[in-house]
mmCIF file of C-alpha atoms in Angstrom:
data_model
loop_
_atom_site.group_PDB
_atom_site.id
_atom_site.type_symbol
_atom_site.label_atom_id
_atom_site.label_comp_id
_atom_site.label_asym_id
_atom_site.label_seq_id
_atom_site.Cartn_x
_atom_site.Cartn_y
_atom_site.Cartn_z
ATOM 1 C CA UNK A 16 31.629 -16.047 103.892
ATOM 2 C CA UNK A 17 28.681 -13.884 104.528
ATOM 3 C CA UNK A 18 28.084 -10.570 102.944
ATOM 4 C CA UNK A 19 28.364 -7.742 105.109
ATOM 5 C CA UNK A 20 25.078 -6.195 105.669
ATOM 6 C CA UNK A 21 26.164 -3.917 107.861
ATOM 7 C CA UNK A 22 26.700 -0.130 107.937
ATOM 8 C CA UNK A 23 30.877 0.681 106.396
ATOM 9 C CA UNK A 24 33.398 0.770 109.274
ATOM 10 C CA UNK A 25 33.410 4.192 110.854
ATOM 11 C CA UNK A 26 36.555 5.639 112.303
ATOM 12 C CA UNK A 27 35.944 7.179 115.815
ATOM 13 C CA UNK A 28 36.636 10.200 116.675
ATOM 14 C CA UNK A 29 38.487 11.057 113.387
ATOM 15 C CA UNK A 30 38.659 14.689 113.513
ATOM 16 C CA UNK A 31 40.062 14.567 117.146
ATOM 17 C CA UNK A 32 42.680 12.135 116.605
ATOM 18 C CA UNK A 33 43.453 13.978 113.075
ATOM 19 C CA UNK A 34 43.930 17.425 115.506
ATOM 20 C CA UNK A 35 45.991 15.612 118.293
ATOM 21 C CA UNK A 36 48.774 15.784 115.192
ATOM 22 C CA UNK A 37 47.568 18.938 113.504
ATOM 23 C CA UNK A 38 50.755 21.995 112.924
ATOM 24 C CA UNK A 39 53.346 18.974 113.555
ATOM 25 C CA UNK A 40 55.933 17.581 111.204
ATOM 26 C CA UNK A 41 55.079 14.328 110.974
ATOM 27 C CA UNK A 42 57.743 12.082 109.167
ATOM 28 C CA UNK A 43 57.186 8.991 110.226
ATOM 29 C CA UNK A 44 53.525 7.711 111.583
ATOM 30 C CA UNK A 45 52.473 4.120 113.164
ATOM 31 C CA UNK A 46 48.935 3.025 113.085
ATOM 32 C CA UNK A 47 49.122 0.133 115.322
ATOM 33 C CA UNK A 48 45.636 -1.237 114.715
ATOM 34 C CA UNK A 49 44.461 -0.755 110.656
ATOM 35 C CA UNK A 50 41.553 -1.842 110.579
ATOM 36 C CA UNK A 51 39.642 -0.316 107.611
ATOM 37 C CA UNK A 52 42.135 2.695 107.607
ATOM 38 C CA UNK A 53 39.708 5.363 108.272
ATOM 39 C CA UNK A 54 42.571 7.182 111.016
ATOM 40 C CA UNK A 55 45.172 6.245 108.397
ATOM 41 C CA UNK A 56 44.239 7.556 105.354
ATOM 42 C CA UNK A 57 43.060 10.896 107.057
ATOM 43 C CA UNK A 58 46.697 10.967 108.722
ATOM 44 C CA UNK A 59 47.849 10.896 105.565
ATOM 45 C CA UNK A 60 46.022 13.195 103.893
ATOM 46 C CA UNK A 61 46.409 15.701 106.364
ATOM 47 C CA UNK A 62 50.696 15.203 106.546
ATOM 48 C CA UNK A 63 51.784 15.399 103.106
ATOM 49 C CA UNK A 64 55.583 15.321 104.330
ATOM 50 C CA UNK A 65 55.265 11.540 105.523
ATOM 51 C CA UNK A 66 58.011 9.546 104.613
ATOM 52 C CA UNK A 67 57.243 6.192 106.652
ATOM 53 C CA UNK A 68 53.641 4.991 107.347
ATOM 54 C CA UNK A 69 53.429 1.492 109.278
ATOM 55 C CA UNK A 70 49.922 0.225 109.658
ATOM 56 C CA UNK A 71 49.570 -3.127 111.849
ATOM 57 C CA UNK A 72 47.043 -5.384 112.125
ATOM 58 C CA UNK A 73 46.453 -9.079 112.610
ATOM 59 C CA UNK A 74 43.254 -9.600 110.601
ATOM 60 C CA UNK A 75 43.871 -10.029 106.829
ATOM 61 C CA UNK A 76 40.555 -8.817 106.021
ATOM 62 C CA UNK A 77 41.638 -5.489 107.279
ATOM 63 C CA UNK A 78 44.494 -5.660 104.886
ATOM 64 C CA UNK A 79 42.793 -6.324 102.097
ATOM 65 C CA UNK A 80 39.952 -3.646 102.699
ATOM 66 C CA UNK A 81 43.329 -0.823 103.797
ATOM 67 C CA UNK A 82 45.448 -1.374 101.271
ATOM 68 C CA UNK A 83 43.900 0.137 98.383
ATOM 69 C CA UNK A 84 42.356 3.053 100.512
ATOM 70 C CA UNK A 85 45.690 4.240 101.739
ATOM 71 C CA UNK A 86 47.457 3.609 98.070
ATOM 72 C CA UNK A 87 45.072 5.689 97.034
ATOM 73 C CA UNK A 88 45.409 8.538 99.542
ATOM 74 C CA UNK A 89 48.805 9.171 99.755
ATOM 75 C CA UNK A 90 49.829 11.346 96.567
ATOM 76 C CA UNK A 91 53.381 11.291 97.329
ATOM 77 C CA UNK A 92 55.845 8.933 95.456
ATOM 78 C CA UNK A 93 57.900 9.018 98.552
ATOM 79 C CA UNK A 94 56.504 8.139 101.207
ATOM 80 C CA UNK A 95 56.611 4.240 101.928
ATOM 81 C CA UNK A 96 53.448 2.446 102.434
ATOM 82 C CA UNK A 97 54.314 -0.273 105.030
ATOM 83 C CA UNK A 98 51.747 -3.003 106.208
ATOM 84 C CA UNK A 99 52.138 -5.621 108.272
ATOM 85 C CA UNK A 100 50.047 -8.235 109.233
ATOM 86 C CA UNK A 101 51.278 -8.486 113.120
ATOM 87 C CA UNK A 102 50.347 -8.351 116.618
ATOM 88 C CA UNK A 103 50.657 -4.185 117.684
ATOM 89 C CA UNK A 104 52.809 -6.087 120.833
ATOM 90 C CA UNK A 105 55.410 -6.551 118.101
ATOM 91 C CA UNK A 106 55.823 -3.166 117.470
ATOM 92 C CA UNK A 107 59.575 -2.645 118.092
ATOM 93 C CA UNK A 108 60.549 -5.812 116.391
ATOM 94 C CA UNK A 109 58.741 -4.564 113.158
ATOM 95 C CA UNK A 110 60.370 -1.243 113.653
ATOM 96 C CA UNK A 111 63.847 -2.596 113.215
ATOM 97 C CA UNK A 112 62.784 -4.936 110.185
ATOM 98 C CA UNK A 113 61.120 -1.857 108.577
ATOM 99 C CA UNK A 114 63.684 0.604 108.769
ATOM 100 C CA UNK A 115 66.441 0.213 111.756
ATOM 101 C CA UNK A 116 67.558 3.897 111.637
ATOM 102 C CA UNK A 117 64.024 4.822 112.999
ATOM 103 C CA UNK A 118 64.170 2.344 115.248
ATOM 104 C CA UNK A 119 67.134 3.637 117.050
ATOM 105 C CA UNK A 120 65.709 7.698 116.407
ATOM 106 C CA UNK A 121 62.248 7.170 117.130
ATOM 107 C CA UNK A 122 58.535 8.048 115.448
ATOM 108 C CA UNK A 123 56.800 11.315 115.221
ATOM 109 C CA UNK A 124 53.491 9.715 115.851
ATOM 110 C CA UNK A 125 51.227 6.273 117.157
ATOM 111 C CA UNK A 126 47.593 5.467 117.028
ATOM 112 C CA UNK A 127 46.329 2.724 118.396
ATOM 113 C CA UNK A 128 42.226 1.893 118.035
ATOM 114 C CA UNK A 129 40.990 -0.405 120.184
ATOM 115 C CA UNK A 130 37.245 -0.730 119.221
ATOM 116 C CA UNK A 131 36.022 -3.892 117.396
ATOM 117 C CA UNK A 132 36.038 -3.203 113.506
ATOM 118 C CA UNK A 133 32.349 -3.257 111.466
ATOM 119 C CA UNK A 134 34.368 -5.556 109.167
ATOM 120 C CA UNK A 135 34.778 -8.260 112.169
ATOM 121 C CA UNK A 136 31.575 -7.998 113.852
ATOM 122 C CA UNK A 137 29.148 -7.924 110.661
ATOM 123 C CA UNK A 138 30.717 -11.640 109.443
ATOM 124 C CA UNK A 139 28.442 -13.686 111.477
ATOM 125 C CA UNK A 140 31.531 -16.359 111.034
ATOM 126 C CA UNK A 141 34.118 -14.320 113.029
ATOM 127 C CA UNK A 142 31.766 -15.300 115.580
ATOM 128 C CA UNK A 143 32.201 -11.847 117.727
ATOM 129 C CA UNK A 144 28.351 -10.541 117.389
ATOM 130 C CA UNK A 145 25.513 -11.683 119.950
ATOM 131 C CA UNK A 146 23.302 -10.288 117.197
ATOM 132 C CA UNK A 147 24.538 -12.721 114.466
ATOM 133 C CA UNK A 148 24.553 -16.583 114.255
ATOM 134 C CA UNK A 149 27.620 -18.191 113.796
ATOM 135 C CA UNK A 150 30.820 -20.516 115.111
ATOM 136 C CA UNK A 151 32.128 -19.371 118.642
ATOM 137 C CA UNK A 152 35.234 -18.120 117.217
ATOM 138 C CA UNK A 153 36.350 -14.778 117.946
ATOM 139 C CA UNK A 154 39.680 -14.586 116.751
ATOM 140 C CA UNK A 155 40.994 -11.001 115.482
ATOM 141 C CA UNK A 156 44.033 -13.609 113.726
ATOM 142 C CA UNK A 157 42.051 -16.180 111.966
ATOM 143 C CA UNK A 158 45.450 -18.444 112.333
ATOM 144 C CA UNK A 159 45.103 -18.277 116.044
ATOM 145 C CA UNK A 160 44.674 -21.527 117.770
ATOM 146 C CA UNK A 161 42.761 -20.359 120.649
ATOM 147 C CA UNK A 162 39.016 -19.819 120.335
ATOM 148 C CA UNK A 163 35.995 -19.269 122.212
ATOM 149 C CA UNK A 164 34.175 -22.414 121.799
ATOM 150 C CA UNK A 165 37.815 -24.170 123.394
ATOM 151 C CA UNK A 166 37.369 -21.818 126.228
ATOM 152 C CA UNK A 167 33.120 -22.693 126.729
ATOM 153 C CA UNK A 168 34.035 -26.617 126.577
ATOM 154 C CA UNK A 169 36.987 -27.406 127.969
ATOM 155 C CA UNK A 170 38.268 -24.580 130.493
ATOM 156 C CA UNK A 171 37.245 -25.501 134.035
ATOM 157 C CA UNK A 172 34.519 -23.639 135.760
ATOM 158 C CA UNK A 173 36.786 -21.731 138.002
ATOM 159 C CA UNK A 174 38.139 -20.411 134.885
ATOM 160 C CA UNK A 175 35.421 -19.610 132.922
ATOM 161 C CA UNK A 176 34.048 -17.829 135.921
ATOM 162 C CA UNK A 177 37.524 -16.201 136.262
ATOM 163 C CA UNK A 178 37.612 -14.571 132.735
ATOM 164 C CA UNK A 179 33.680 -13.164 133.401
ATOM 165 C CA UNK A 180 34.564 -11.428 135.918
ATOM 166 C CA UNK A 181 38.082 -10.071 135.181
ATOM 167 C CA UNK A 182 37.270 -9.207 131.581
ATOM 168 C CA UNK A 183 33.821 -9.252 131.294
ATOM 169 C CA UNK A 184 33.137 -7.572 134.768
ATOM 170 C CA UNK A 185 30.352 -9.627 135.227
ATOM 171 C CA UNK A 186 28.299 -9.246 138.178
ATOM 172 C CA UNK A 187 27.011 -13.198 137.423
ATOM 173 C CA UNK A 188 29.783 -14.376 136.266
ATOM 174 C CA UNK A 189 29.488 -17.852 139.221
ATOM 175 C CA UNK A 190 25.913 -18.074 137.695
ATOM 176 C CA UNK A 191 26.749 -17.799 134.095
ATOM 177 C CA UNK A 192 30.401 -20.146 134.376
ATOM 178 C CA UNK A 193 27.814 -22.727 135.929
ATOM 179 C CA UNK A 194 25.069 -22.626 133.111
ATOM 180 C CA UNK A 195 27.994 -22.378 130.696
ATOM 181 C CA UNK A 196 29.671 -25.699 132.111
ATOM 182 C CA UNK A 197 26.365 -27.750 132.514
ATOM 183 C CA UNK A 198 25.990 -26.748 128.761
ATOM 184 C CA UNK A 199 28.255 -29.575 127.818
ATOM 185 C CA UNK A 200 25.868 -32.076 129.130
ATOM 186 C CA UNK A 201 23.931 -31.485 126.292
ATOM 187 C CA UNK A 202 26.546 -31.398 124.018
ATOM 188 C CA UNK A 203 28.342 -27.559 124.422
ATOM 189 C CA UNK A 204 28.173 -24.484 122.709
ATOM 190 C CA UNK A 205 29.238 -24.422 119.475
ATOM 191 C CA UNK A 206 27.605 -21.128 118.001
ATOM 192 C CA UNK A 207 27.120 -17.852 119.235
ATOM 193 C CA UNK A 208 23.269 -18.398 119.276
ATOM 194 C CA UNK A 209 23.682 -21.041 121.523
ATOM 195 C CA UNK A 210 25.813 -18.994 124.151
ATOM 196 C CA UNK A 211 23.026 -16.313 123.874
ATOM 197 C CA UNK A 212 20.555 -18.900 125.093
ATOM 198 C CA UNK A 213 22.414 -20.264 127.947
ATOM 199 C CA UNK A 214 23.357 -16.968 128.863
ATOM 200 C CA UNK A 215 19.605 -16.090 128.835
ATOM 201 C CA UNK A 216 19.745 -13.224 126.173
ATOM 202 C CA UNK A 217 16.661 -14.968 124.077
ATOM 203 C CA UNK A 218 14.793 -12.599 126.785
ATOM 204 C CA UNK A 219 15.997 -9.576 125.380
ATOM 205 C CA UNK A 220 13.342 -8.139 123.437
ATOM 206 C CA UNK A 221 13.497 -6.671 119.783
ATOM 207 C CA UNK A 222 11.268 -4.547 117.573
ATOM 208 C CA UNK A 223 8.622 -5.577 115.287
ATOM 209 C CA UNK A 224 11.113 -5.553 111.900
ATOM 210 C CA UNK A 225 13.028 -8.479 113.694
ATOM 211 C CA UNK A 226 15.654 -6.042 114.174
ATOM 212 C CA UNK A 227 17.148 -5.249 118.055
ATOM 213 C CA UNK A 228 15.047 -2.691 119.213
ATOM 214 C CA UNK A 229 17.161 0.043 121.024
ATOM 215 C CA UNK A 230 17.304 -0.550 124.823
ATOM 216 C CA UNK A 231 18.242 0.902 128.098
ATOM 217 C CA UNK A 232 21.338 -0.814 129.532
ATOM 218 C CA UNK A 233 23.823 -3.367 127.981
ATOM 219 C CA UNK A 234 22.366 -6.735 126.118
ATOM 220 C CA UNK A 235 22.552 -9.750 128.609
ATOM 221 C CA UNK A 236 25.311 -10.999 126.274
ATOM 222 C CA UNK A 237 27.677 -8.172 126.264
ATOM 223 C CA UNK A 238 29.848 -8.683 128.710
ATOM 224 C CA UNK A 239 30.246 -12.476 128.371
ATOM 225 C CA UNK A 240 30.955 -11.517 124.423
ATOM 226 C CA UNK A 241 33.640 -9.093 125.578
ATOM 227 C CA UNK A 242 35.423 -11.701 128.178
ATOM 228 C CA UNK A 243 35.546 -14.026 125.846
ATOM 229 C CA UNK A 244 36.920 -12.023 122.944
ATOM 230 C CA UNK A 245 39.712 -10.183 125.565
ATOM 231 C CA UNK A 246 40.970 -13.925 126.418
ATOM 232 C CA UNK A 247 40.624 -15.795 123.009
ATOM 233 C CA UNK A 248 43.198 -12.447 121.883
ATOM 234 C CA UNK A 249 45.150 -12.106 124.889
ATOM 235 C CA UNK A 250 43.996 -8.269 124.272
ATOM 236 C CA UNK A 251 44.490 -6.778 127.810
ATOM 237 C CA UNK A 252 48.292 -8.086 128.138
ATOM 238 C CA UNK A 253 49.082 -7.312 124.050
ATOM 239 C CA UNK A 254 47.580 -3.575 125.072
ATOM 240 C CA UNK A 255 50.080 -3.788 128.216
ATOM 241 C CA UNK A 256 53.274 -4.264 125.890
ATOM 242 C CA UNK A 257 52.397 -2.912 123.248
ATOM 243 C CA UNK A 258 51.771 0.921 125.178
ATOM 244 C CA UNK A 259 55.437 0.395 126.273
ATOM 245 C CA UNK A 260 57.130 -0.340 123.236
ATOM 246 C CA UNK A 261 55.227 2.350 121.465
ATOM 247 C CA UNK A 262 56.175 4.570 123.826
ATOM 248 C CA UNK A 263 59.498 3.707 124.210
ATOM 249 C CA UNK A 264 59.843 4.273 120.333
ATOM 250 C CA UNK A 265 58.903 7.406 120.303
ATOM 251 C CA UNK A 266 61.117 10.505 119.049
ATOM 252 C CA UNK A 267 61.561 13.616 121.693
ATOM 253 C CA UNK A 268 57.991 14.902 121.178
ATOM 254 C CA UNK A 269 56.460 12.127 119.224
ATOM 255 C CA UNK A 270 52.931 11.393 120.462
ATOM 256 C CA UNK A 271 50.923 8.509 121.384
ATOM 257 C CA UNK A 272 47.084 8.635 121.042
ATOM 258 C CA UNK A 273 45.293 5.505 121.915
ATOM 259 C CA UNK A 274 41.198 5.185 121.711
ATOM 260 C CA UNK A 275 39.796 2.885 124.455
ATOM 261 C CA UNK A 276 36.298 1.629 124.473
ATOM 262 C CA UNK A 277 35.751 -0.426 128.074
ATOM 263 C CA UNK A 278 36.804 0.553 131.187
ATOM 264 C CA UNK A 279 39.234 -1.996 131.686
ATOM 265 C CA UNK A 280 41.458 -0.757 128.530
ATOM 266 C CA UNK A 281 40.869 2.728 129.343
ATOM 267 C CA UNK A 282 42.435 1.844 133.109
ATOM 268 C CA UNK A 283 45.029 0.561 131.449
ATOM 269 C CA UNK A 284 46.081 3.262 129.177
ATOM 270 C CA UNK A 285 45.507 5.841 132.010
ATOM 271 C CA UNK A 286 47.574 4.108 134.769
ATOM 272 C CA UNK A 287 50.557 3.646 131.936
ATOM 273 C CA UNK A 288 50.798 7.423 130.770
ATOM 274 C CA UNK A 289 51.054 8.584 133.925
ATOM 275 C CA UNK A 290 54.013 6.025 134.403
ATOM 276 C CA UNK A 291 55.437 6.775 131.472
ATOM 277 C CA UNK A 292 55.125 10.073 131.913
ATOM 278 C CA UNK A 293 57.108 9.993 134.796
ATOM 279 C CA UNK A 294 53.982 10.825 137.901
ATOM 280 C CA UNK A 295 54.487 8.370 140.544
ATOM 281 C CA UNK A 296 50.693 7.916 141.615
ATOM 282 C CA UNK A 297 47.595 8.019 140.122
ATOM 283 C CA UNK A 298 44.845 10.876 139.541
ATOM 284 C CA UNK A 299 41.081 10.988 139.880
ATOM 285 C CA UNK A 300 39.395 12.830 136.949
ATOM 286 C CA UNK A 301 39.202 15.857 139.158
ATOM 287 C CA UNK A 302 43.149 15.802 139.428
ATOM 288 C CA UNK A 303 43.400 15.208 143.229
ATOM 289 C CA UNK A 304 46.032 12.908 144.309
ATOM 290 C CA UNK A 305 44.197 9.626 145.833
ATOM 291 C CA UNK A 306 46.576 10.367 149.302
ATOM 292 C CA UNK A 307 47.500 13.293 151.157
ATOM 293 C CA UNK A 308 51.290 13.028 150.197
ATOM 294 C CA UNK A 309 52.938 16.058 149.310
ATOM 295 C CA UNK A 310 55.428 14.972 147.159
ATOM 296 C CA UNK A 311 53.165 13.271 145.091
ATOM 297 C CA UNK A 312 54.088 15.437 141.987
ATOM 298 C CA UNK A 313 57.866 14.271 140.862
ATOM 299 C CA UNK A 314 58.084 17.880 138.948
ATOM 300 C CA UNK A 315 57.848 20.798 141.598
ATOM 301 C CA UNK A 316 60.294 22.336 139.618
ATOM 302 C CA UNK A 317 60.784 23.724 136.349
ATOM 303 C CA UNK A 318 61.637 21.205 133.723
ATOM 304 C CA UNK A 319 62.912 22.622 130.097
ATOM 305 C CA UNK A 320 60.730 21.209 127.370
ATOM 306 C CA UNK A 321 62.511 21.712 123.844
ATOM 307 C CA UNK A 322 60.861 24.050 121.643
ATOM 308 C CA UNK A 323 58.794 25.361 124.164
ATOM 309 C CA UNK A 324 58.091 29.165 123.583
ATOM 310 C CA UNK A 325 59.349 32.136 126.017
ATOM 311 C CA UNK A 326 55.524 32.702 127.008
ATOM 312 C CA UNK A 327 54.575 29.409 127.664
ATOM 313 C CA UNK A 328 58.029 29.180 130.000
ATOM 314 C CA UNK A 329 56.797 31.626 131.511
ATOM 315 C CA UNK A 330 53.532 30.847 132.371
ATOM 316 C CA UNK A 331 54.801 27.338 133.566
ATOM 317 C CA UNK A 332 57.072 29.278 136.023
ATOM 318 C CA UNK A 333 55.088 31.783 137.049
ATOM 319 C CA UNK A 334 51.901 28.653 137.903
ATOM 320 C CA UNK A 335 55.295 26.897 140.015
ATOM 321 C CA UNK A 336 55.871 29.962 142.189
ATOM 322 C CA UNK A 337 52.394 31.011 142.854
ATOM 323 C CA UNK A 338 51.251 27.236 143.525
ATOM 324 C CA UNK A 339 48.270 27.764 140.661
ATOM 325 C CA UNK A 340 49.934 25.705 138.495
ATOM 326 C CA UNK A 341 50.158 22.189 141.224
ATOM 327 C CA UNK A 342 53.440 21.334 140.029
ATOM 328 C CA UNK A 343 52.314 19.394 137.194
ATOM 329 C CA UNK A 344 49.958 21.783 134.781
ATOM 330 C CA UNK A 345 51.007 23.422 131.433
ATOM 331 C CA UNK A 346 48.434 26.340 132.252
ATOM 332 C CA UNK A 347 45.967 23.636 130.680
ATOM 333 C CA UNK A 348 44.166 22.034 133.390
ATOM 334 C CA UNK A 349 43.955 19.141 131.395
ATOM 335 C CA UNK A 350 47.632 18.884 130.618
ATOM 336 C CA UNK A 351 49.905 16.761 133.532
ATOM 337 C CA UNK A 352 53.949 17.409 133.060
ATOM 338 C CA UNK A 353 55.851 14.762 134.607
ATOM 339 C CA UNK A 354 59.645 14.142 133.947
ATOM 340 C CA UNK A 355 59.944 12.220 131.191
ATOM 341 C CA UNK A 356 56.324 12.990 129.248
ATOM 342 C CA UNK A 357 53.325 15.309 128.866
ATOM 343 C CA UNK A 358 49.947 13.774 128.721
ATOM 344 C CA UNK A 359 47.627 16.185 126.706
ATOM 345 C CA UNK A 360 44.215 14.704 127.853
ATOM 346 C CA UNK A 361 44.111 14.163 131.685
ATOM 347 C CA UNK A 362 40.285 14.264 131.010
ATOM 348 C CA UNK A 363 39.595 12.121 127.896
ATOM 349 C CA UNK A 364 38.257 13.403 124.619
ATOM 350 C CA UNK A 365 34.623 12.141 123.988
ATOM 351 C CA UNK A 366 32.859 11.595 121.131
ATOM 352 C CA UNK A 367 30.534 14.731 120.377
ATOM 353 C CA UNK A 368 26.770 14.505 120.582
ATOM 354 C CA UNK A 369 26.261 14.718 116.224
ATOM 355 C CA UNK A 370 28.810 11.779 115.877
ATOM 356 C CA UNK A 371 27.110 9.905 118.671
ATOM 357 C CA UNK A 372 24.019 10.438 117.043
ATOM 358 C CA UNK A 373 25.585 9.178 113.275
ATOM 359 C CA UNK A 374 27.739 6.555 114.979
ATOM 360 C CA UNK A 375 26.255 5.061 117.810
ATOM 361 C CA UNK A 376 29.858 2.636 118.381
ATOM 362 C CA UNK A 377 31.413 6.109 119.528
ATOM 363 C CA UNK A 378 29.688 6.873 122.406
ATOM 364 C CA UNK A 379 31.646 5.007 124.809
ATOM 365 C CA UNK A 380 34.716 5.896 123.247
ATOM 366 C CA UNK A 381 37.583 8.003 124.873
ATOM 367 C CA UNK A 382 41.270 9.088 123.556
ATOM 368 C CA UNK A 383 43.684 9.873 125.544
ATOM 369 C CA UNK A 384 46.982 11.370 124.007
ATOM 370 C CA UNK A 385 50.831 11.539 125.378
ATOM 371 C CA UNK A 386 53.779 13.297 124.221
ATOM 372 C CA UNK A 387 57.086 11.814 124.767
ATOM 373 C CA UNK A 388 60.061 14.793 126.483
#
């Protein structure tokens, strides 16, 4: 296996997702995608009173590298380390074999990264880097059957064209499904090199070191990567069940804070909290309804929220009977009340311009966080 060269895995926006849970009693806390466990072992840290951590993931690199960081974290003898080496679409299931008592009563808190890990993408052999040579694999679980090179040499054209445009939103995705299929004239595409040169991103120019120069605009490879990793992992329809079961487990106001990195995830996460939070259509990022309907908001009228302090009652009131408020604001224009939830981040929280410039993987990051009612 090759060494990794690369810079350590960097949690995203740690000190964000670490304040989304900040002044809460936090006893029970499910990172749904471990990774290194940069998120988890600053959870921890920061909520001493834990007394059930679940960390998921389906790589068993991840595992190996988490393990001993989050051991190591967690100074109290009671709290119970749990890893699992699962699919985050299982989350229920593993709920009920961890512990079914907080299966029935629910989590105080979920996380769920959904950025490509440093540890995958600087093993040329996971085949998920344009930037490295190796096997077109892409598997997150190396016990996977699916991989990419199946997809490049044996899926038909209309389906190869199919997943570059759905996933990969790839403007030449007929041109690129056609080079990709005439490919296995001359034997298919086996590496990840070789998918770089049929995609044409041997044109992409690099610096004098050898090393790729920085550059306006996405590499030519980029998207074609990302379609192929989304359906070699079934990512977009794990992301889909997994966002309801998490949410579904939650406690009365447990939180769910998920970090997106493509539009298509970040559609997806944005289009289920308003479900689950109980608004019936969709918002722009300005807030405006996308239609003219007037009963768009389902909570015109005052809904209790437990705990909720005589001063912020009132201002919710006082915003319903003036009109200031819409119907769905907590005095915070980005906070949206519906009937069942309260998402915290109707504008999502970006990475700041010091970790952008430390952590270049952030900058097209964006959390959005939910609180279950």
């Amino acid at each position: 296996m090759e060494e990794k060269d690369g810079p350590l895995h960097v949690a995203v926006l740690l000190k964000e997702v670490v304040a989304q849970f900040e002044g809460r009693h936090i006893r029970s806390f499910v990172d749904c995608t471990l990774g290194a466990g940069g998120h988890a072992s600053a959870i921890i840290e920061a909520h001493p009173e834990l007394h059930t951590f679940i960390g998921l993931d389906v790589d068993p690199v991840a595992h190996e590298e988490a393990r001993s960081r989050l051991e190591a974290t967690s100074t109290s003898t009671l709290m119970q380390l749990n890893l699992v080496r699962t699919n985050f679409r299982n989350f229920q299931k593993v709920l009920r074999d961890v512990d079914a008592r907080l299966a029935q009563e629910g989590v105080d808190g979920v996380l769920m990264d959904l950025g490509m890990s440093s540890m995958q993408v600087n093993i040329a052999e996971r085949g998920f880097s344009f930037l490295r040579d190796g096997p077109a694999d892409m598997r997150m679980d190396p016990s996977a059957s699916l991989r990419a090179d199946e997809i490049l040499n044996k899926w038909s054209e209309l389906e190869v064209g199919r997943i570059l445009r759905e996933y990969g939103e790839e403007r030449r995705w007929r041109q690129l499904a056609r080079k990709i299929v005439e490919a296995r004239l001359a034997g298919g595409i086996q590496t990840t090199s070789q998918l770089v040169g049929v995609i044409g991103g041997s044109k992409f120019s690099s610096n004098s070191s050898g090393k790729q120069g920085r550059m306006k605009g996405l590499h030519p490879a980029t998207r074609t990567f990302q379609a192929l990793r989304i359906a070699v992992n079934d990512e977009l329809r794990s992301l889909e069940v997994a966002l309801s079961e998490a949410f579904a487990s939650l406690a009365p106001k447990g939180r769910l804070a998920v970090i997106s990195f493509h539009s298509l995830e970040d559609r997806i996460v944005k289009h289920f909290f308003l479900k689950a939070a109980g608004l019936s259509k969709s918002l722009d990022e300005e807030g405006d309804a996308h239609d003219n309907n007037t009963d768009f908001f389902p909570a015109l009228e005052y809904v209790h929220i437990p705990g909720e302090t005589r001063h912020s009652k009132y201002r919710r009131k006082k915003g319903l009977e003036t009109g200031s408020g819409g119907g769905a604001y907590l005095g915070d224009r980005n906070v949206l009340e519906g009937k069942t939830g309260v998402i915290l981040t109707k504008r999502p929280v970006v990475a700041t311009s010091d970790e952008i410039n430390t952590n270049p993987r952030s900058r097209s990051a964006k959390l959005r966080v939910i609180e279950k009612l």
